[in-house]
Structures are given as structure tokens and as C-alpha cells.
PDB file of C-alpha atoms in Angstrom:
ATOM      1  CA  MET C   1      10.550  -3.135   7.126  1.00 47.00           C
ATOM      2  CA  GLN C   2      14.566  -3.270   8.077  1.00 43.00           C
ATOM      3  CA  LYS C   3      13.743  -0.954  11.052  1.00 50.00           C
ATOM      4  CA  GLN C   4      16.225   1.620  11.522  1.00 60.00           C
ATOM      5  CA  MET C   5      14.284   3.632  14.206  1.00 80.00           C
ATOM      6  CA  ASP C   6      12.990   3.913  17.479  1.00 92.00           C
ATOM      7  CA  ILE C   7       9.668   5.796  16.093  1.00 95.00           C
ATOM      8  CA  GLN C   8       8.140   5.127  18.910  1.00 94.00           C
ATOM      9  CA  LYS C   9      10.961   7.051  21.250  1.00 95.00           C
ATOM     10  CA  VAL C  10      11.123   9.009  18.489  1.00 97.00           C
ATOM     11  CA  ALA C  11       7.095  10.263  18.699  1.00 97.00           C
ATOM     12  CA  ALA C  12       7.522  10.582  22.687  1.00 96.00           C
ATOM     13  CA  ALA C  13       9.993  12.467  22.462  1.00 97.00           C
ATOM     14  CA  VAL C  14       9.235  15.784  20.345  1.00 98.00           C
ATOM     15  CA  ALA C  15       6.360  15.408  22.362  1.00 97.00           C
ATOM     16  CA  ALA C  16       7.807  16.265  25.238  1.00 97.00           C
ATOM     17  CA  ARG C  17      10.265  18.985  24.262  1.00 97.00           C
ATOM     18  CA  ALA C  18       6.863  20.888  22.848  1.00 97.00           C
ATOM     19  CA  LYS C  19       5.879  21.072  26.732  1.00 97.00           C
ATOM     20  CA  LYS C  20       8.667  21.317  27.422  1.00 97.00           C
ATOM     21  CA  ARG C  21       9.882  24.301  25.047  1.00 96.00           C
ATOM     22  CA  GLY C  22       5.997  25.985  26.114  1.00 96.00           C
ATOM     23  CA  ALA C  23       3.005  23.967  24.793  1.00 97.00           C
ATOM     24  CA  LYS C  24      -0.574  22.673  27.145  1.00 96.00           C
ATOM     25  CA  GLN C  25      -0.516  19.748  25.009  1.00 97.00           C
ATOM     26  CA  ALA C  26       1.558  17.884  22.247  1.00 97.00           C
ATOM     27  CA  GLU C  27       1.101  15.624  19.755  1.00 97.00           C
ATOM     28  CA  ALA C  28       3.787  13.359  17.481  1.00 98.00           C
ATOM     29  CA  PHE C  29       3.000  11.652  14.767  1.00 98.00           C
ATOM     30  CA  VAL C  30       5.796   9.550  12.795  1.00 98.00           C
ATOM     31  CA  GLU C  31       5.124   6.896   9.400  1.00 97.00           C
ATOM     32  CA  ILE C  32       8.579   5.444   7.741  1.00 97.00           C
ATOM     33  CA  SER C  33       7.032   3.492   4.803  1.00 97.00           C
ATOM     34  CA  ARG C  34       8.091   1.776   1.374  1.00 96.00           C
ATOM     35  CA  ASN C  35       6.630   1.329  -1.619  1.00 97.00           C
ATOM     36  CA  ALA C  36       7.475  -0.926  -5.135  1.00 97.00           C
ATOM     37  CA  SER C  37       5.558  -0.413  -8.211  1.00 98.00           C
ATOM     38  CA  VAL C  38       5.576  -2.529 -11.449  1.00 98.00           C
ATOM     39  CA  ARG C  39       4.217  -0.979 -14.896  1.00 97.00           C
ATOM     40  CA  VAL C  40       3.998  -3.257 -18.132  1.00 97.00           C
ATOM     41  CA  ARG C  41       2.510  -2.540 -21.436  1.00 96.00           C
ATOM     42  CA  ASP C  42       2.496  -5.378 -24.601  1.00 95.00           C
ATOM     43  CA  GLY C  43       4.971  -7.646 -22.948  1.00 95.00           C
ATOM     44  CA  ALA C  44       7.470  -5.533 -21.294  1.00 97.00           C
ATOM     45  CA  ILE C  45       7.962  -3.644 -17.929  1.00 96.00           C
ATOM     46  CA  GLU C  46       7.576  -0.102 -17.893  1.00 96.00           C
ATOM     47  CA  ASP C  47       7.930   1.363 -15.315  1.00 96.00           C
ATOM     48  CA  VAL C  48      10.204   0.184 -11.937  1.00 96.00           C
ATOM     49  CA  THR C  49       9.368   2.278  -8.624  1.00 96.00           C
ATOM     50  CA  GLN C  50      10.566   1.328  -5.201  1.00 95.00           C
ATOM     51  CA  ALA C  51      10.956   4.110  -2.979  1.00 96.00           C
ATOM     52  CA  THR C  52      10.849   4.958   1.521  1.00 96.00           C
ATOM     53  CA  SER C  53       9.349   7.921   2.776  1.00 96.00           C
ATOM     54  CA  LYS C  54       9.418   9.613   6.076  1.00 97.00           C
ATOM     55  CA  GLY C  55       7.608  11.845   8.116  1.00 97.00           C
ATOM     56  CA  LEU C  56       6.449  13.444  11.838  1.00 98.00           C
ATOM     57  CA  GLY C  57       3.464  16.463  12.273  1.00 98.00           C
ATOM     58  CA  LEU C  58       3.040  18.239  15.467  1.00 98.00           C
ATOM     59  CA  ARG C  59      -0.045  19.935  16.715  1.00 98.00           C
ATOM     60  CA  VAL C  60       0.943  21.898  20.077  1.00 98.00           C
ATOM     61  CA  ILE C  61      -1.801  23.568  22.066  1.00 97.00           C
ATOM     62  CA  VAL C  62      -0.796  26.981  23.183  1.00 97.00           C
ATOM     63  CA  GLY C  63      -2.971  29.592  25.614  1.00 94.00           C
ATOM     64  CA  GLY C  64      -5.982  27.693  24.125  1.00 95.00           C
ATOM     65  CA  ARG C  65      -4.500  28.602  20.031  1.00 97.00           C
ATOM     66  CA  LEU C  66      -3.135  25.756  17.348  1.00 97.00           C
ATOM     67  CA  GLY C  67      -0.225  24.563  15.820  1.00 97.00           C
ATOM     68  CA  PHE C  68       0.834  22.935  12.952  1.00 98.00           C
ATOM     69  CA  ALA C  69       3.745  21.819  12.014  1.00 98.00           C
ATOM     70  CA  HIS C  70       5.750  19.187   9.588  1.00 98.00           C
ATOM     71  CA  THR C  71       9.500  17.206   8.464  1.00 98.00           C
ATOM     72  CA  SER C  72      10.685  14.602   6.939  1.00 97.00           C
ATOM     73  CA  ASP C  73      13.546  14.637   8.603  1.00 97.00           C
ATOM     74  CA  LEU C  74      14.084  12.788  11.403  1.00 96.00           C
ATOM     75  CA  ARG C  75      17.258  14.501  13.042  1.00 95.00           C
ATOM     76  CA  LYS C  76      16.848  16.044  16.300  1.00 94.00           C
ATOM     77  CA  GLU C  77      18.719  18.715  15.449  1.00 96.00           C
ATOM     78  CA  THR C  78      15.291  18.932  12.866  1.00 97.00           C
ATOM     79  CA  LEU C  79      13.125  17.483  15.064  1.00 97.00           C
ATOM     80  CA  ASP C  80      14.237  20.244  17.869  1.00 97.00           C
ATOM     81  CA  ASP C  81      13.113  22.733  15.874  1.00 97.00           C
ATOM     82  CA  LEU C  82      10.021  21.519  14.672  1.00 98.00           C
ATOM     83  CA  VAL C  83       9.184  22.453  17.742  1.00 98.00           C
ATOM     84  CA  ASP C  84       9.918  25.777  18.383  1.00 97.00           C
ATOM     85  CA  ARG C  85       7.845  26.485  14.532  1.00 98.00           C
ATOM     86  CA  ALA C  86       5.329  24.428  15.240  1.00 98.00           C
ATOM     87  CA  ILE C  87       4.824  26.794  18.556  1.00 98.00           C
ATOM     88  CA  ALA C  88       5.620  29.730  16.712  1.00 97.00           C
ATOM     89  CA  LEU C  89       2.580  28.724  14.550  1.00 97.00           C
ATOM     90  CA  ALA C  90       0.487  28.555  17.228  1.00 97.00           C
ATOM     91  CA  LYS C  91       1.071  32.029  18.409  1.00 96.00           C
ATOM     92  CA  MET C  92       0.024  32.567  15.728  1.00 96.00           C
ATOM     93  CA  SER C  93      -3.440  31.988  15.068  1.00 96.00           C
ATOM     94  CA  ALA C  94      -6.173  32.362  16.737  1.00 96.00           C
ATOM     95  CA  SER C  95      -8.114  31.021  20.068  1.00 95.00           C
ATOM     96  CA  ASP C  96     -10.496  28.558  20.139  1.00 95.00           C
ATOM     97  CA  SER C  97     -11.302  27.194  23.954  1.00 93.00           C
ATOM     98  CA  ASN C  98     -12.373  23.998  22.107  1.00 94.00           C
ATOM     99  CA  ASN C  99      -8.325  22.469  21.150  1.00 95.00           C
ATOM    100  CA  SER C 100      -7.853  20.506  23.250  1.00 94.00           C
ATOM    101  CA  LEU C 101      -6.038  16.974  22.871  1.00 94.00           C
ATOM    102  CA  PRO C 102      -8.160  13.542  23.895  1.00 90.00           C
ATOM    103  CA  LYS C 103      -7.399  12.910  26.791  1.00 85.00           C
ATOM    104  CA  GLY C 104      -8.132  10.596  30.447  1.00 71.00           C
ATOM    105  CA  LYS C 105     -11.195   8.067  29.642  1.00 69.00           C
ATOM    106  CA  ALA C 106     -12.009   9.561  25.751  1.00 74.00           C
ATOM    107  CA  LEU C 107      -8.523   7.271  25.564  1.00 71.00           C
ATOM    108  CA  LYS C 108      -9.462   4.118  27.234  1.00 67.00           C
ATOM    109  CA  GLY C 109      -9.216   0.949  25.072  1.00 54.00           C
ATOM    110  CA  ALA C 110      -8.319   2.652  21.601  1.00 50.00           C
ATOM    111  CA  SER C 111      -5.056   0.688  21.625  1.00 47.00           C
ATOM    112  CA  ALA C 112      -6.262  -2.995  21.444  1.00 33.00           C
ATOM    113  CA  VAL C 113      -8.741  -1.709  18.870  1.00 30.00           C
ATOM    114  CA  SER C 114      -8.446  -5.023  16.202  1.00 29.00           C
ATOM    115  CA  ALA C 115      -9.095  -4.102  12.242  1.00 33.00           C
ATOM    116  CA  GLU C 116     -11.022  -7.442  11.203  1.00 34.00           C
ATOM    117  CA  GLU C 117     -12.392  -8.546  14.212  1.00 35.00           C
ATOM    118  CA  PRO C 118     -14.045  -5.971  16.944  1.00 35.00           C
ATOM    119  CA  GLY C 119     -15.279  -8.786  18.167  1.00 40.00           C
ATOM    120  CA  SER C 120     -12.598 -11.592  19.622  1.00 34.00           C
ATOM    121  CA  ALA C 121     -11.461  -9.738  22.896  1.00 34.00           C
ATOM    122  CA  ARG C 122      -9.529 -13.079  22.838  1.00 37.00           C
ATOM    123  CA  ARG C 123      -7.461 -11.777  18.976  1.00 40.00           C
ATOM    124  CA  ARG C 124      -6.863  -8.795  20.911  1.00 35.00           C
ATOM    125  CA  ALA C 125      -5.277  -9.751  23.916  1.00 34.00           C
ATOM    126  CA  GLU C 126      -3.062 -11.965  21.880  1.00 38.00           C
ATOM    127  CA  ALA C 127      -2.117  -9.591  19.444  1.00 40.00           C
ATOM    128  CA  LYS C 128       0.757  -7.360  19.985  1.00 45.00           C
ATOM    129  CA  PRO C 129       0.303  -4.311  19.447  1.00 44.00           C
ATOM    130  CA  GLU C 130       3.177  -3.043  16.443  1.00 50.00           C
ATOM    131  CA  HIS C 131       1.105  -6.633  14.589  1.00 53.00           C
ATOM    132  CA  LEU C 132      -2.177  -5.371  15.262  1.00 62.00           C
ATOM    133  CA  ILE C 133      -4.897  -8.513  13.587  1.00 75.00           C
ATOM    134  CA  GLY C 134      -5.974  -7.442  10.163  1.00 85.00           C
ATOM    135  CA  LEU C 135      -2.943  -5.029   9.868  1.00 93.00           C
ATOM    136  CA  TYR C 136       0.637  -5.973   8.895  1.00 95.00           C
ATOM    137  CA  ASP C 137       1.801  -9.348   6.968  1.00 95.00           C
ATOM    138  CA  GLU C 138       4.408 -10.696   7.315  1.00 95.00           C
ATOM    139  CA  ALA C 139       4.021 -12.157   3.880  1.00 97.00           C
ATOM    140  CA  ILE C 140       4.705  -8.696   2.013  1.00 97.00           C
ATOM    141  CA  GLU C 141       7.051  -7.496   3.615  1.00 95.00           C
ATOM    142  CA  SER C 142       9.034 -10.556   2.250  1.00 94.00           C
ATOM    143  CA  ILE C 143       8.174 -10.741  -1.343  1.00 94.00           C
ATOM    144  CA  ASP C 144       9.558 -11.705  -3.939  1.00 94.00           C
ATOM    145  CA  PRO C 145      10.674  -8.648  -5.802  1.00 88.00           C
ATOM    146  CA  ASP C 146      10.050 -10.427  -9.216  1.00 95.00           C
ATOM    147  CA  TRP C 147       6.474 -11.339  -7.891  1.00 96.00           C
ATOM    148  CA  LYS C 148       5.179  -8.043  -9.270  1.00 97.00           C
ATOM    149  CA  VAL C 149       6.056  -8.165 -12.383  1.00 97.00           C
ATOM    150  CA  ARG C 150       5.004 -11.732 -12.407  1.00 97.00           C
ATOM    151  CA  ALA C 151       1.727  -9.906 -11.789  1.00 98.00           C
ATOM    152  CA  ALA C 152       1.882  -7.533 -13.841  1.00 98.00           C
ATOM    153  CA  LEU C 153       2.481  -9.616 -17.093  1.00 98.00           C
ATOM    154  CA  GLU C 154      -0.689 -11.672 -16.097  1.00 98.00           C
ATOM    155  CA  LEU C 155      -3.199  -9.158 -16.250  1.00 97.00           C
ATOM    156  CA  GLU C 156      -1.474  -7.586 -19.565  1.00 98.00           C
ATOM    157  CA  ARG C 157      -3.051 -11.252 -20.984  1.00 97.00           C
ATOM    158  CA  ALA C 158      -5.615 -12.703 -18.664  1.00 98.00           C
ATOM    159  CA  ALA C 159      -7.140  -8.777 -20.233  1.00 97.00           C
ATOM    160  CA  LYS C 160      -6.101  -8.957 -23.818  1.00 97.00           C
ATOM    161  CA  GLY C 161      -6.987 -13.060 -24.165  1.00 97.00           C
ATOM    162  CA  HIS C 162     -10.634 -12.209 -23.224  1.00 96.00           C
ATOM    163  CA  ASP C 163     -12.007 -10.600 -26.563  1.00 95.00           C
ATOM    164  CA  LYS C 164     -10.293  -8.596 -29.590  1.00 96.00           C
ATOM    165  CA  ARG C 165     -11.728  -5.495 -29.096  1.00 96.00           C
ATOM    166  CA  ILE C 166      -9.487  -4.956 -25.898  1.00 97.00           C
ATOM    167  CA  THR C 167      -7.158  -2.400 -28.138  1.00 95.00           C
ATOM    168  CA  ALA C 168      -4.299  -1.123 -26.497  1.00 95.00           C
ATOM    169  CA  MET C 169      -3.488  -0.705 -22.041  1.00 96.00           C
ATOM    170  CA  GLU C 170      -3.693   2.055 -20.330  1.00 96.00           C
ATOM    171  CA  GLY C 171      -2.156   1.327 -17.279  1.00 96.00           C
ATOM    172  CA  VAL C 172      -1.441  -2.816 -16.137  1.00 97.00           C
ATOM    173  CA  GLY C 173       0.946  -2.905 -12.577  1.00 98.00           C
ATOM    174  CA  ALA C 174       1.238  -5.064  -8.806  1.00 98.00           C
ATOM    175  CA  GLY C 175       2.935  -3.349  -5.748  1.00 98.00           C
ATOM    176  CA  GLU C 176       3.279  -3.319  -2.457  1.00 97.00           C
ATOM    177  CA  ASN C 177       4.174  -1.295   0.791  1.00 97.00           C
ATOM    178  CA  VAL C 178       5.064  -1.317   4.269  1.00 97.00           C
ATOM    179  CA  HIS C 179       5.138   0.512   6.742  1.00 96.00           C
ATOM    180  CA  GLU C 180       4.874   1.805  10.450  1.00 96.00           C
ATOM    181  CA  VAL C 181       3.437   4.178  12.958  1.00 96.00           C
ATOM    182  CA  ALA C 182       3.993   5.859  15.795  1.00 96.00           C
ATOM    183  CA  ILE C 183       1.747   8.100  18.273  1.00 96.00           C
ATOM    184  CA  ALA C 184       2.310   9.956  21.061  1.00 96.00           C
ATOM    185  CA  SER C 185       0.810  12.737  22.805  1.00 96.00           C
ATOM    186  CA  THR C 186       1.253  14.394  26.411  1.00 96.00           C
ATOM    187  CA  GLU C 187      -1.904  13.744  27.203  1.00 94.00           C
ATOM    188  CA  GLY C 188      -1.008   9.672  27.234  1.00 92.00           C
ATOM    189  CA  ALA C 189      -1.650   8.850  24.218  1.00 92.00           C
ATOM    190  CA  ARG C 190       0.836   5.464  22.946  1.00 91.00           C
ATOM    191  CA  GLY C 191       0.258   3.307  18.949  1.00 91.00           C
ATOM    192  CA  HIS C 192       3.206   1.275  17.036  1.00 92.00           C
ATOM    193  CA  TYR C 193       2.128  -0.683  14.698  1.00 92.00           C
ATOM    194  CA  HIS C 194       3.159  -2.016  10.870  1.00 93.00           C
ATOM    195  CA  GLY C 195       0.586  -2.859   8.227  1.00 95.00           C
ATOM    196  CA  THR C 196       1.140  -3.596   4.952  1.00 97.00           C
ATOM    197  CA  TYR C 197      -0.907  -4.089   1.931  1.00 97.00           C
ATOM    198  CA  ALA C 198      -0.514  -5.019  -1.775  1.00 98.00           C
ATOM    199  CA  TYR C 199      -2.287  -4.719  -5.509  1.00 98.00           C
ATOM    200  CA  LEU C 200      -3.771  -5.487  -8.383  1.00 98.00           C
ATOM    201  CA  TYR C 201      -4.040  -3.041 -10.688  1.00 98.00           C
ATOM    202  CA  CYS C 202      -6.299  -3.471 -15.046  1.00 98.00           C
ATOM    203  CA  SER C 203      -7.138  -0.977 -17.188  1.00 98.00           C
ATOM    204  CA  PRO C 204      -8.190  -1.705 -20.363  1.00 97.00           C
ATOM    205  CA  VAL C 205      -9.386  -0.362 -24.252  1.00 97.00           C
ATOM    206  CA  ALA C 206     -11.554  -1.895 -25.924  1.00 97.00           C
ATOM    207  CA  LYS C 207     -12.812  -0.701 -30.020  1.00 96.00           C
ATOM    208  CA  GLU C 208     -15.672  -1.839 -31.722  1.00 95.00           C
ATOM    209  CA  GLY C 209     -15.943   0.855 -34.918  1.00 93.00           C
ATOM    210  CA  GLU C 210     -14.996   4.436 -33.612  1.00 93.00           C
ATOM    211  CA  SER C 211     -16.349   3.172 -29.877  1.00 95.00           C
ATOM    212  CA  LEU C 212     -13.832   3.102 -27.331  1.00 95.00           C
ATOM    213  CA  GLN C 213     -14.221   2.197 -23.964  1.00 96.00           C
ATOM    214  CA  THR C 214     -12.539   2.103 -21.479  1.00 96.00           C
ATOM    215  CA  SER C 215     -12.703   0.125 -17.689  1.00 97.00           C
ATOM    216  CA  TYR C 216     -10.815  -0.328 -15.462  1.00 97.00           C
ATOM    217  CA  TRP C 217     -10.295  -3.497 -11.805  1.00 98.00           C
ATOM    218  CA  VAL C 218      -8.109  -3.257  -9.275  1.00 98.00           C
ATOM    219  CA  ASP C 219      -7.984  -5.066  -6.118  1.00 98.00           C
ATOM    220  CA  TYR C 220      -6.246  -4.430  -2.981  1.00 97.00           C
ATOM    221  CA  ARG C 221      -5.242  -6.725  -0.093  1.00 97.00           C
ATOM    222  CA  ARG C 222      -3.833  -6.208   3.591  1.00 96.00           C
ATOM    223  CA  SER C 223      -3.386  -9.912   3.304  1.00 96.00           C
ATOM    224  CA  LEU C 224      -1.258 -11.595   0.220  1.00 97.00           C
ATOM    225  CA  ALA C 225      -3.581 -15.067   0.020  1.00 96.00           C
ATOM    226  CA  LYS C 226      -6.496 -13.211   0.583  1.00 97.00           C
ATOM    227  CA  LEU C 227      -5.043 -11.048  -2.959  1.00 98.00           C
ATOM    228  CA  ALA C 228      -7.186 -11.823  -6.056  1.00 98.00           C
ATOM    229  CA  PRO C 229      -4.778 -14.154  -8.133  1.00 98.00           C
ATOM    230  CA  PRO C 230      -3.645 -11.400 -11.436  1.00 98.00           C
ATOM    231  CA  GLU C 231      -5.681 -13.235 -14.385  1.00 98.00           C
ATOM    232  CA  GLN C 232      -9.354 -12.370 -12.076  1.00 98.00           C
ATOM    233  CA  VAL C 233      -8.333  -9.374 -11.598  1.00 98.00           C
ATOM    234  CA  GLY C 234      -7.098  -8.687 -15.641  1.00 98.00           C
ATOM    235  CA  LEU C 235     -10.419 -11.146 -17.036  1.00 98.00           C
ATOM    236  CA  GLU C 236     -12.950  -8.449 -14.531  1.00 98.00           C
ATOM    237  CA  ALA C 237     -11.886  -5.388 -15.645  1.00 98.00           C
ATOM    238  CA  ALA C 238     -11.773  -6.618 -19.875  1.00 97.00           C
ATOM    239  CA  ARG C 239     -14.976  -8.097 -19.379  1.00 97.00           C
ATOM    240  CA  ARG C 240     -16.196  -3.975 -17.520  1.00 97.00           C
ATOM    241  CA  ALA C 241     -14.114  -2.926 -20.566  1.00 97.00           C
ATOM    242  CA  VAL C 242     -16.281  -4.687 -23.052  1.00 97.00           C
ATOM    243  CA  ARG C 243     -19.573  -4.167 -21.460  1.00 96.00           C
ATOM    244  CA  MET C 244     -19.562  -0.380 -21.960  1.00 95.00           C
ATOM    245  CA  LEU C 245     -18.871  -0.938 -25.738  1.00 94.00           C
ATOM    246  CA  GLY C 246     -22.943  -2.066 -25.680  1.00 84.00           C
TER     247      GLY C 246
END
């Protein structure tokens, strides 16, 4: 994903401003993501979607009272207003002595957690914070845009070719997502990573006589190399639909 701003700095600045404005504790969470997908029907493209989203959520604690506010506008003036809104909401909520953000020992080692290999200290030590093991795959971020079309069409061909009783499709498609996340709190929490995932899905309709049955199969992976071949996903979906006919 093309980096548009340093969201680590954004999160830290918002949390710091909240404390300056009167919050005892504050935590900001920022995410920017890009999603692209394709749906096909009867050998042709039915729908192509590409969207980018962003947002920041702020949690503040004022006198044991919890307030939360969210925005999709990351301009400084909007974020300043967000801080004031979160604090105002906190002041209107009920006080609870249990309202508190993690700090000290509760945060120790949190940034070293690995998604797939928690037992590998060496790999954790070598991993960059923004590319936690198992969460990011450069192959997905730089994928050929036509991959989704080819994969979706292959899914449909495989499902329809499995059995003549597969007569229609409720949905067939492929897509990928690239995202960046950052978190910062006044109690010392700091975190930042890039993530990706790609997916295939197929939902065929099987018909025999007056009986209609629908099933589906999906594969979702953080790594493109681990994603099942489209033909395999389409065949599994078709097998499941036909099996439901009895």
C-alpha cells in the first residue's frame, strides 16, 4: 500500500492531545485499507470493486468515565474536534473504577507477538514491527489486477464442469486486501503493522428434479502462495452442493 501518512505519528499525536485536553488516559487506533474484488457470472465480469477506507478511533478516560469517538477524516482540524468530542462524551457517561487502559507489565512483550510462530524467538527478533510474521505478503500488495478476473472465471468453470446438475451460481469471486494499522496510548502502548489477505469464494446451485440446493466454499489466506488454486475451491463448492441433493 502506498503510504500516504505516518499513522504511527498520527495515533501518538491524538492520544497526547487528549491528555493535554484533560483526559487521564487516552488510546488512539488508526487503520488505512485498500480492498479490491471481482465477481463473475456466466463467463463474464459481473462486478468490479475497488475501495480505500481509513479511520481513527479514540478512547479516553476522564475521572473514571469512558468516552469513545471515531472519524474517517484524518485532517488535523477534524482530529482536534474528535478529541474534544470524546472527552465531552466521557464526562456524560457513568463513572466506573474499573475503567483503565493497560500499562506497565500488562504491555511488556506485546509487540513481539508473532501471528503464526509464537515459539520462534529468533524469527520474532528479526521481524520488523511493520511486517509481523504471517500478516503481510508483498506478493498480494503488488498482485496483477487481472489475477482476480482469471481466478474468478476459473472458479466458475471448475464448479460448472464438475456435474451437470450445477445449473447456476449465487456468487463467484476473488479479491485482496492491503491494510496498515497503528495504535498508541498515553500509557506506553505502541504498535504498527502492515497486513494483507487474498480470498476466493464460490457458491453454486445444484438442481435435480424439483430439488434445489446451494452450498459454498471459501479460501482466505494472508499469503498468496498458500491460497488454494481456484479450480480446487470451485470443485469443492460444487461437490458440496451436489452432495446436498442426496
